[in-house]
PDB file of C-alpha atoms in Angstrom:
ATOM      1  CA  ALA T   1     -86.687 -72.856 -99.847  1.00 80.00           C
ATOM      2  CA  GLN T   2     -88.598 -75.993 -99.054  1.00 87.00           C
ATOM      3  CA  THR T   3     -90.984 -77.621-101.507  1.00 93.00           C
ATOM      4  CA  VAL T   4     -93.454 -80.486-101.214  1.00 97.00           C
ATOM      5  CA  THR T   5     -94.525 -82.535-104.218  1.00 97.00           C
ATOM      6  CA  GLN T   6     -97.509 -84.855-104.455  1.00 97.00           C
ATOM      7  CA  SER T   7     -97.414 -86.474-107.865  1.00 95.00           C
ATOM      8  CA  GLN T   8    -100.839 -88.151-107.746  1.00 96.00           C
ATOM      9  CA  PRO T   9    -103.643 -85.608-108.226  1.00 96.00           C
ATOM     10  CA  GLU T  10    -106.330 -88.275-107.876  1.00 97.00           C
ATOM     11  CA  MET T  11    -106.532 -91.878-106.708  1.00 97.00           C
ATOM     12  CA  SER T  12    -109.265 -94.356-106.050  1.00 97.00           C
ATOM     13  CA  VAL T  13    -109.420 -97.542-104.004  1.00 97.00           C
ATOM     14  CA  GLN T  14    -111.997-100.171-103.259  1.00 98.00           C
ATOM     15  CA  GLU T  15    -113.382-100.319 -99.756  1.00 97.00           C
ATOM     16  CA  ALA T  16    -111.317-102.570 -97.460  1.00 97.00           C
ATOM     17  CA  GLU T  17    -108.268-102.432 -99.718  1.00 98.00           C
ATOM     18  CA  THR T  18    -104.940-100.706 -99.117  1.00 98.00           C
ATOM     19  CA  VAL T  19    -103.747 -97.565-100.861  1.00 98.00           C
ATOM     20  CA  THR T  20    -100.487 -95.618-100.755  1.00 98.00           C
ATOM     21  CA  LEU T  21    -100.228 -91.879-101.383  1.00 98.00           C
ATOM     22  CA  SER T  22     -96.847 -90.512-102.421  1.00 98.00           C
ATOM     23  CA  CYS T  23     -95.054 -87.400-101.230  1.00 98.00           C
ATOM     24  CA  THR T  24     -91.567 -86.097-101.810  1.00 98.00           C
ATOM     25  CA  TYR T  25     -90.006 -82.957-100.434  1.00 97.00           C
ATOM     26  CA  ASP T  26     -86.924 -80.875-100.889  1.00 96.00           C
ATOM     27  CA  THR T  27     -85.041 -79.168 -98.090  1.00 93.00           C
ATOM     28  CA  SER T  28     -81.532 -78.405 -96.938  1.00 91.00           C
ATOM     29  CA  GLU T  29     -82.625 -78.550 -93.288  1.00 88.00           C
ATOM     30  CA  ASN T  30     -81.723 -81.521 -91.142  1.00 87.00           C
ATOM     31  CA  ASN T  31     -84.363 -81.047 -88.469  1.00 88.00           C
ATOM     32  CA  TYR T  32     -87.976 -80.984 -89.541  1.00 91.00           C
ATOM     33  CA  TYR T  33     -91.405 -82.514 -89.174  1.00 92.00           C
ATOM     34  CA  LEU T  34     -93.662 -84.057 -91.780  1.00 95.00           C
ATOM     35  CA  PHE T  35     -97.424 -84.271 -91.631  1.00 96.00           C
ATOM     36  CA  TRP T  36    -100.341 -85.756 -93.512  1.00 97.00           C
ATOM     37  CA  TYR T  37    -103.592 -83.824 -93.325  1.00 96.00           C
ATOM     38  CA  LYS T  38    -107.017 -84.983 -94.468  1.00 96.00           C
ATOM     39  CA  GLN T  39    -109.602 -82.535 -95.838  1.00 94.00           C
ATOM     40  CA  PRO T  40    -113.043 -84.165 -96.311  1.00 92.00           C
ATOM     41  CA  PRO T  41    -115.425 -82.448 -98.726  1.00 87.00           C
ATOM     42  CA  SER T  42    -116.667 -79.154 -97.241  1.00 80.00           C
ATOM     43  CA  ARG T  43    -115.077 -79.915 -93.893  1.00 85.00           C
ATOM     44  CA  GLN T  44    -112.037 -78.782 -92.006  1.00 90.00           C
ATOM     45  CA  MET T  45    -108.552 -80.103 -92.496  1.00 93.00           C
ATOM     46  CA  ILE T  46    -107.510 -82.516 -89.770  1.00 93.00           C
ATOM     47  CA  LEU T  47    -104.175 -84.034 -88.830  1.00 94.00           C
ATOM     48  CA  VAL T  48    -103.823 -87.695 -89.755  1.00 96.00           C
ATOM     49  CA  ILE T  49    -100.262 -88.514 -88.809  1.00 95.00           C
ATOM     50  CA  ARG T  50     -96.912 -86.850 -88.128  1.00 94.00           C
ATOM     51  CA  GLN T  51     -93.285 -87.895 -88.380  1.00 95.00           C
ATOM     52  CA  GLU T  52     -90.205 -86.390 -86.765  1.00 91.00           C
ATOM     53  CA  ALA T  53     -87.233 -86.414 -89.111  1.00 91.00           C
ATOM     54  CA  TYR T  54     -84.747 -87.549 -86.458  1.00 90.00           C
ATOM     55  CA  LYS T  55     -86.794 -90.669 -85.723  1.00 89.00           C
ATOM     56  CA  GLN T  56     -86.061 -93.622 -87.965  1.00 86.00           C
ATOM     57  CA  GLN T  57     -89.142 -95.552 -86.894  1.00 93.00           C
ATOM     58  CA  ASN T  58     -92.115 -94.975 -89.144  1.00 95.00           C
ATOM     59  CA  ALA T  59     -95.162 -93.443 -87.477  1.00 94.00           C
ATOM     60  CA  THR T  60     -98.429 -95.359 -87.295  1.00 95.00           C
ATOM     61  CA  GLU T  61    -101.926 -94.324 -86.229  1.00 93.00           C
ATOM     62  CA  ASN T  62    -104.417 -97.177 -86.393  1.00 96.00           C
ATOM     63  CA  ARG T  63    -105.028 -97.853 -90.118  1.00 97.00           C
ATOM     64  CA  PHE T  64    -102.644 -95.084 -91.188  1.00 98.00           C
ATOM     65  CA  SER T  65     -98.897 -95.537 -91.466  1.00 97.00           C
ATOM     66  CA  VAL T  66     -96.055 -93.788 -93.211  1.00 97.00           C
ATOM     67  CA  ASN T  67     -92.961 -94.890 -95.060  1.00 97.00           C
ATOM     68  CA  PHE T  68     -90.367 -92.244 -94.266  1.00 97.00           C
ATOM     69  CA  GLN T  69     -87.183 -92.416 -96.338  1.00 96.00           C
ATOM     70  CA  LYS T  70     -85.037 -89.495 -95.191  1.00 95.00           C
ATOM     71  CA  ALA T  71     -82.216 -89.965 -97.661  1.00 94.00           C
ATOM     72  CA  ALA T  72     -84.675 -90.127-100.543  1.00 96.00           C
ATOM     73  CA  LYS T  73     -86.770 -87.294 -99.056  1.00 96.00           C
ATOM     74  CA  SER T  74     -89.853 -89.397 -99.417  1.00 97.00           C
ATOM     75  CA  PHE T  75     -92.843 -89.580 -97.072  1.00 97.00           C
ATOM     76  CA  SER T  76     -95.675 -91.798 -98.297  1.00 98.00           C
ATOM     77  CA  LEU T  77     -98.960 -92.523 -96.514  1.00 98.00           C
ATOM     78  CA  LYS T  78    -100.460 -95.993 -96.435  1.00 98.00           C
ATOM     79  CA  ILE T  79    -104.125 -96.435 -95.617  1.00 98.00           C
ATOM     80  CA  SER T  80    -105.090 -99.996 -94.758  1.00 98.00           C
ATOM     81  CA  ASP T  81    -108.617-101.404 -94.791  1.00 98.00           C
ATOM     82  CA  SER T  82    -109.904 -98.297 -96.584  1.00 98.00           C
ATOM     83  CA  GLN T  83    -113.290 -97.014 -95.467  1.00 97.00           C
ATOM     84  CA  LEU T  84    -115.825 -94.813 -97.228  1.00 97.00           C
ATOM     85  CA  GLY T  85    -115.101 -92.115 -94.667  1.00 96.00           C
ATOM     86  CA  ASP T  86    -111.513 -91.948 -95.889  1.00 97.00           C
ATOM     87  CA  THR T  87    -112.732 -90.199 -99.037  1.00 97.00           C
ATOM     88  CA  ALA T  88    -111.038 -86.805 -98.893  1.00 97.00           C
ATOM     89  CA  MET T  89    -108.241 -84.625-100.174  1.00 96.00           C
ATOM     90  CA  TYR T  90    -104.949 -85.591 -98.531  1.00 98.00           C
ATOM     91  CA  PHE T  91    -102.189 -83.043 -98.106  1.00 97.00           C
ATOM     92  CA  CYS T  92     -98.582 -83.754 -97.305  1.00 98.00           C
ATOM     93  CA  ALA T  93     -96.919 -80.947 -95.354  1.00 96.00           C
ATOM     94  CA  PHE T  94     -93.437 -79.992 -94.163  1.00 95.00           C
ATOM     95  CA  MET T  95     -92.320 -77.892 -91.216  1.00 92.00           C
ATOM     96  CA  ALA T  96     -88.699 -76.965 -90.530  1.00 89.00           C
ATOM     97  CA  ASN T  97     -87.285 -76.846 -87.024  1.00 82.00           C
ATOM     98  CA  TYR T  98     -84.818 -73.988 -86.836  1.00 75.00           C
ATOM     99  CA  GLY T  99     -83.133 -74.914 -83.569  1.00 67.00           C
ATOM    100  CA  GLY T 100     -86.399 -74.926 -81.665  1.00 61.00           C
ATOM    101  CA  SER T 101     -88.002 -72.083 -83.598  1.00 65.00           C
ATOM    102  CA  GLN T 102     -90.809 -73.247 -85.824  1.00 70.00           C
ATOM    103  CA  GLY T 103     -91.067 -72.821 -89.512  1.00 77.00           C
ATOM    104  CA  ASN T 104     -94.470 -72.638 -91.122  1.00 86.00           C
ATOM    105  CA  LEU T 105     -96.410 -75.504 -92.644  1.00 91.00           C
ATOM    106  CA  ILE T 106     -95.657 -75.894 -96.336  1.00 94.00           C
ATOM    107  CA  PHE T 107     -98.163 -77.983 -98.249  1.00 96.00           C
ATOM    108  CA  GLY T 108     -98.175 -80.088-101.366  1.00 96.00           C
ATOM    109  CA  LYS T 109    -100.980 -79.734-103.921  1.00 96.00           C
ATOM    110  CA  GLY T 110    -102.896 -82.652-102.469  1.00 96.00           C
ATOM    111  CA  THR T 111    -104.181 -86.023-103.627  1.00 97.00           C
ATOM    112  CA  LYS T 112    -107.912 -86.523-104.004  1.00 97.00           C
ATOM    113  CA  LEU T 113    -108.723 -90.008-102.718  1.00 97.00           C
ATOM    114  CA  SER T 114    -112.024 -91.697-103.512  1.00 97.00           C
ATOM    115  CA  VAL T 115    -112.977 -94.879-101.690  1.00 97.00           C
ATOM    116  CA  LYS T 116    -115.485 -96.901-103.688  1.00 97.00           C
ATOM    117  CA  PRO T 117    -117.975 -99.356-102.190  1.00 95.00           C
TER     118      PRO T 117
ATOM    119  CA  ASP X   1    -115.541 -78.495 -78.062  1.00 64.00           C
ATOM    120  CA  ALA X   2    -112.633 -76.177 -78.522  1.00 62.00           C
ATOM    121  CA  MET X   3    -112.366 -75.196 -82.121  1.00 93.00           C
ATOM    122  CA  VAL X   4    -111.545 -72.746 -84.873  1.00 96.00           C
ATOM    123  CA  ILE X   5    -114.567 -71.051 -86.417  1.00 96.00           C
ATOM    124  CA  GLN X   6    -114.604 -69.171 -89.682  1.00 96.00           C
ATOM    125  CA  ASN X   7    -117.396 -66.875 -90.774  1.00 91.00           C
ATOM    126  CA  PRO X   8    -118.987 -66.806 -93.179  1.00 92.00           C
ATOM    127  CA  ARG X   9    -118.672 -70.203 -94.872  1.00 93.00           C
ATOM    128  CA  TYR X  10    -119.439 -68.619 -98.235  1.00 96.00           C
ATOM    129  CA  GLN X  11    -118.842 -64.998 -99.210  1.00 97.00           C
ATOM    130  CA  VAL X  12    -119.698 -63.343-102.485  1.00 97.00           C
ATOM    131  CA  THR X  13    -118.207 -59.919-103.095  1.00 96.00           C
ATOM    132  CA  GLN X  14    -118.052 -57.523-105.984  1.00 96.00           C
ATOM    133  CA  PHE X  15    -114.907 -56.817-107.901  1.00 96.00           C
ATOM    134  CA  GLY X  16    -113.041 -54.068-106.084  1.00 96.00           C
ATOM    135  CA  LYS X  17    -115.336 -53.981-103.033  1.00 97.00           C
ATOM    136  CA  PRO X  18    -113.512 -54.467 -99.717  1.00 96.00           C
ATOM    137  CA  VAL X  19    -114.323 -57.651 -97.890  1.00 97.00           C
ATOM    138  CA  THR X  20    -113.438 -59.016 -94.454  1.00 97.00           C
ATOM    139  CA  LEU X  21    -113.253 -62.647 -93.417  1.00 97.00           C
ATOM    140  CA  SER X  22    -113.219 -63.579 -89.770  1.00 97.00           C
ATOM    141  CA  CYS X  23    -111.750 -66.344 -87.668  1.00 97.00           C
ATOM    142  CA  SER X  24    -112.210 -67.070 -83.999  1.00 97.00           C
ATOM    143  CA  GLN X  25    -110.736 -69.727 -81.741  1.00 97.00           C
ATOM    144  CA  THR X  26    -111.487 -71.146 -78.321  1.00 94.00           C
ATOM    145  CA  LEU X  27    -108.175 -73.006 -78.044  1.00 92.00           C
ATOM    146  CA  ASN X  28    -106.189 -70.092 -76.587  1.00 92.00           C
ATOM    147  CA  HIS X  29    -103.475 -70.752 -79.146  1.00 93.00           C
ATOM    148  CA  ASN X  30    -100.892 -68.023 -79.498  1.00 92.00           C
ATOM    149  CA  VAL X  31    -100.350 -68.358 -83.252  1.00 93.00           C
ATOM    150  CA  MET X  32    -102.988 -67.751 -85.940  1.00 95.00           C
ATOM    151  CA  TYR X  33    -102.482 -68.232 -89.663  1.00 96.00           C
ATOM    152  CA  TRP X  34    -104.253 -67.371 -92.892  1.00 97.00           C
ATOM    153  CA  TYR X  35    -103.853 -69.636 -95.917  1.00 97.00           C
ATOM    154  CA  GLN X  36    -105.214 -69.156 -99.438  1.00 97.00           C
ATOM    155  CA  GLN X  37    -106.273 -72.385-101.136  1.00 95.00           C
ATOM    156  CA  LYS X  38    -107.070 -72.364-104.842  1.00 94.00           C
ATOM    157  CA  SER X  39    -108.366 -75.341-106.753  1.00 88.00           C
ATOM    158  CA  SER X  40    -105.645 -77.893-107.594  1.00 85.00           C
ATOM    159  CA  GLN X  41    -103.019 -75.812-105.812  1.00 90.00           C
ATOM    160  CA  ALA X  42    -101.244 -76.164-102.506  1.00 92.00           C
ATOM    161  CA  PRO X  43    -102.593 -74.027 -99.663  1.00 94.00           C
ATOM    162  CA  LYS X  44    -100.427 -70.929 -99.593  1.00 95.00           C
ATOM    163  CA  LEU X  45     -99.554 -69.104 -96.384  1.00 95.00           C
ATOM    164  CA  LEU X  46    -100.425 -65.404 -96.551  1.00 96.00           C
ATOM    165  CA  PHE X  47     -99.368 -64.313 -93.048  1.00 92.00           C
ATOM    166  CA  HIS X  48     -99.474 -65.265 -89.409  1.00 93.00           C
ATOM    167  CA  TYR X  49     -99.621 -63.690 -85.981  1.00 94.00           C
ATOM    168  CA  TYR X  50     -97.519 -64.868 -83.081  1.00 91.00           C
ATOM    169  CA  ASP X  51     -99.410 -63.184 -80.265  1.00 92.00           C
ATOM    170  CA  LYS X  52     -99.510 -59.584 -81.514  1.00 92.00           C
ATOM    171  CA  ASP X  53     -96.493 -59.905 -83.784  1.00 91.00           C
ATOM    172  CA  PHE X  54     -97.518 -59.823 -87.432  1.00 91.00           C
ATOM    173  CA  ASN X  55     -95.497 -61.846 -89.939  1.00 90.00           C
ATOM    174  CA  ASN X  56     -96.166 -61.268 -93.607  1.00 90.00           C
ATOM    175  CA  GLU X  57     -94.991 -63.681 -96.292  1.00 89.00           C
ATOM    176  CA  ALA X  58     -92.743 -61.967 -98.822  1.00 86.00           C
ATOM    177  CA  ASP X  59     -94.997 -62.717-101.775  1.00 91.00           C
ATOM    178  CA  THR X  60     -98.328 -61.823-100.162  1.00 95.00           C
ATOM    179  CA  PRO X  61     -99.891 -58.987-102.173  1.00 94.00           C
ATOM    180  CA  ASP X  62    -100.412 -55.637-100.446  1.00 94.00           C
ATOM    181  CA  ASN X  63    -104.097 -56.064-101.213  1.00 95.00           C
ATOM    182  CA  PHE X  64    -104.272 -58.507 -98.303  1.00 97.00           C
ATOM    183  CA  GLN X  65    -104.169 -57.233 -94.747  1.00 96.00           C
ATOM    184  CA  SER X  66    -104.827 -58.810 -91.368  1.00 96.00           C
ATOM    185  CA  ARG X  67    -105.844 -57.739 -87.891  1.00 96.00           C
ATOM    186  CA  ARG X  68    -105.725 -59.567 -84.585  1.00 96.00           C
ATOM    187  CA  PRO X  69    -107.462 -57.454 -81.943  1.00 96.00           C
ATOM    188  CA  ASN X  70    -107.145 -60.136 -79.257  1.00 95.00           C
ATOM    189  CA  THR X  71    -106.055 -63.742 -78.760  1.00 94.00           C
ATOM    190  CA  SER X  72    -109.370 -65.172 -79.938  1.00 96.00           C
ATOM    191  CA  PHE X  73    -110.016 -63.283 -83.165  1.00 97.00           C
ATOM    192  CA  CYS X  74    -108.185 -62.711 -86.406  1.00 97.00           C
ATOM    193  CA  PHE X  75    -109.458 -60.985 -89.552  1.00 97.00           C
ATOM    194  CA  LEU X  76    -108.421 -61.110 -93.181  1.00 97.00           C
ATOM    195  CA  ASP X  77    -109.125 -57.922 -95.109  1.00 97.00           C
ATOM    196  CA  ILE X  78    -108.993 -57.838 -98.891  1.00 97.00           C
ATOM    197  CA  ARG X  79    -108.962 -54.185 -99.852  1.00 97.00           C
ATOM    198  CA  SER X  80    -109.830 -54.471-103.542  1.00 96.00           C
ATOM    199  CA  PRO X  81    -110.714 -58.035-104.493  1.00 97.00           C
ATOM    200  CA  GLY X  82    -109.903 -59.141-107.989  1.00 96.00           C
ATOM    201  CA  LEU X  83    -111.153 -62.167-109.871  1.00 96.00           C
ATOM    202  CA  GLY X  84    -107.864 -63.901-109.068  1.00 95.00           C
ATOM    203  CA  ASP X  85    -108.574 -63.662-105.354  1.00 97.00           C
ATOM    204  CA  ALA X  86    -111.462 -66.096-105.573  1.00 97.00           C
ATOM    205  CA  ALA X  87    -110.400 -69.017-103.409  1.00 97.00           C
ATOM    206  CA  MET X  88    -110.937 -70.888-100.174  1.00 96.00           C
ATOM    207  CA  TYR X  89    -109.388 -69.027 -97.251  1.00 97.00           C
ATOM    208  CA  LEU X  90    -108.289 -71.185 -94.354  1.00 96.00           C
ATOM    209  CA  CYS X  91    -107.622 -70.000 -90.842  1.00 97.00           C
ATOM    210  CA  ALA X  92    -105.445 -72.140 -88.586  1.00 96.00           C
ATOM    211  CA  THR X  93    -104.059 -71.928 -85.078  1.00 95.00           C
ATOM    212  CA  SER X  94    -101.239 -73.513 -83.138  1.00 92.00           C
ATOM    213  CA  ARG X  95     -99.612 -73.386 -79.757  1.00 87.00           C
ATOM    214  CA  ARG X  96     -96.074 -72.346 -80.538  1.00 79.00           C
ATOM    215  CA  SER X  97     -94.464 -74.534 -77.900  1.00 75.00           C
ATOM    216  CA  ARG X  98     -96.398 -77.645 -79.015  1.00 76.00           C
ATOM    217  CA  VAL X  99     -96.625 -77.178 -82.756  1.00 78.00           C
ATOM    218  CA  TRP X 100     -94.314 -80.136 -83.307  1.00 78.00           C
ATOM    219  CA  ASP X 101     -96.683 -82.423 -81.442  1.00 77.00           C
ATOM    220  CA  TYR X 102    -100.048 -81.331 -82.754  1.00 79.00           C
ATOM    221  CA  GLY X 103     -99.501 -79.398 -85.956  1.00 84.00           C
ATOM    222  CA  TYR X 104    -102.138 -76.806 -86.733  1.00 91.00           C
ATOM    223  CA  THR X 105    -105.859 -76.772 -86.007  1.00 93.00           C
ATOM    224  CA  PHE X 106    -107.848 -75.580 -88.996  1.00 95.00           C
ATOM    225  CA  GLY X 107    -111.212 -73.943 -89.441  1.00 95.00           C
ATOM    226  CA  SER X 108    -113.643 -75.101 -92.109  1.00 93.00           C
ATOM    227  CA  GLY X 109    -112.679 -72.250 -94.419  1.00 95.00           C
ATOM    228  CA  THR X 110    -114.465 -69.405 -96.180  1.00 96.00           C
ATOM    229  CA  ARG X 111    -115.153 -69.823 -99.882  1.00 96.00           C
ATOM    230  CA  LEU X 112    -114.784 -66.390-101.506  1.00 97.00           C
ATOM    231  CA  THR X 113    -116.387 -65.674-104.860  1.00 97.00           C
ATOM    232  CA  VAL X 114    -115.652 -62.417-106.678  1.00 97.00           C
ATOM    233  CA  VAL X 115    -118.222 -61.255-109.226  1.00 96.00           C
TER     234      VAL X 115
END
């Protein structure tokens, strides 16, 4: 069974600074996808960034980037130039690829990020 | 905009009284999911539909049932809610052939309170 661990229940960062959220996972699968989702207060969860396990290059989306270490089973999210709108719960999630057949999204417990003015 | 809509946003039900949560989508996605999200816990998958095929997670209590009468709608039925069922319930959708590219699309959730 796959598991996802987010060891930081809460974090805070000053506006315009950089913050890194940690995520580790455990799996025996070789093909899988990793995701970071953002859940603002009282709003829907939205996809921030995704990483394919067979790609060595780290994914980036504007101010969001990941540090994917496959051997260490680590998948951290870096937010640069933090903005007040980044305040949210952030979930790391794992999805196995069973030879083209999807697994289901498995989530970590989340990290509550507060961006302070 | 195409989206996933959950109704109601907040639901209060009595202990033991059946309750139904609804989810609708305009994305024409073939997979619909129900997750249970409790405070400080990871969202937990209860079940999902791939078209009309129902897939129950092994540890989902029998108290939870689901219906998908058509592509657009999916319902979560809790037959006899207990205090431990109080949680946020998230509906999500995906297009099976593109799930790797786009992940899931989530609704805003229904917050269930059991009194």
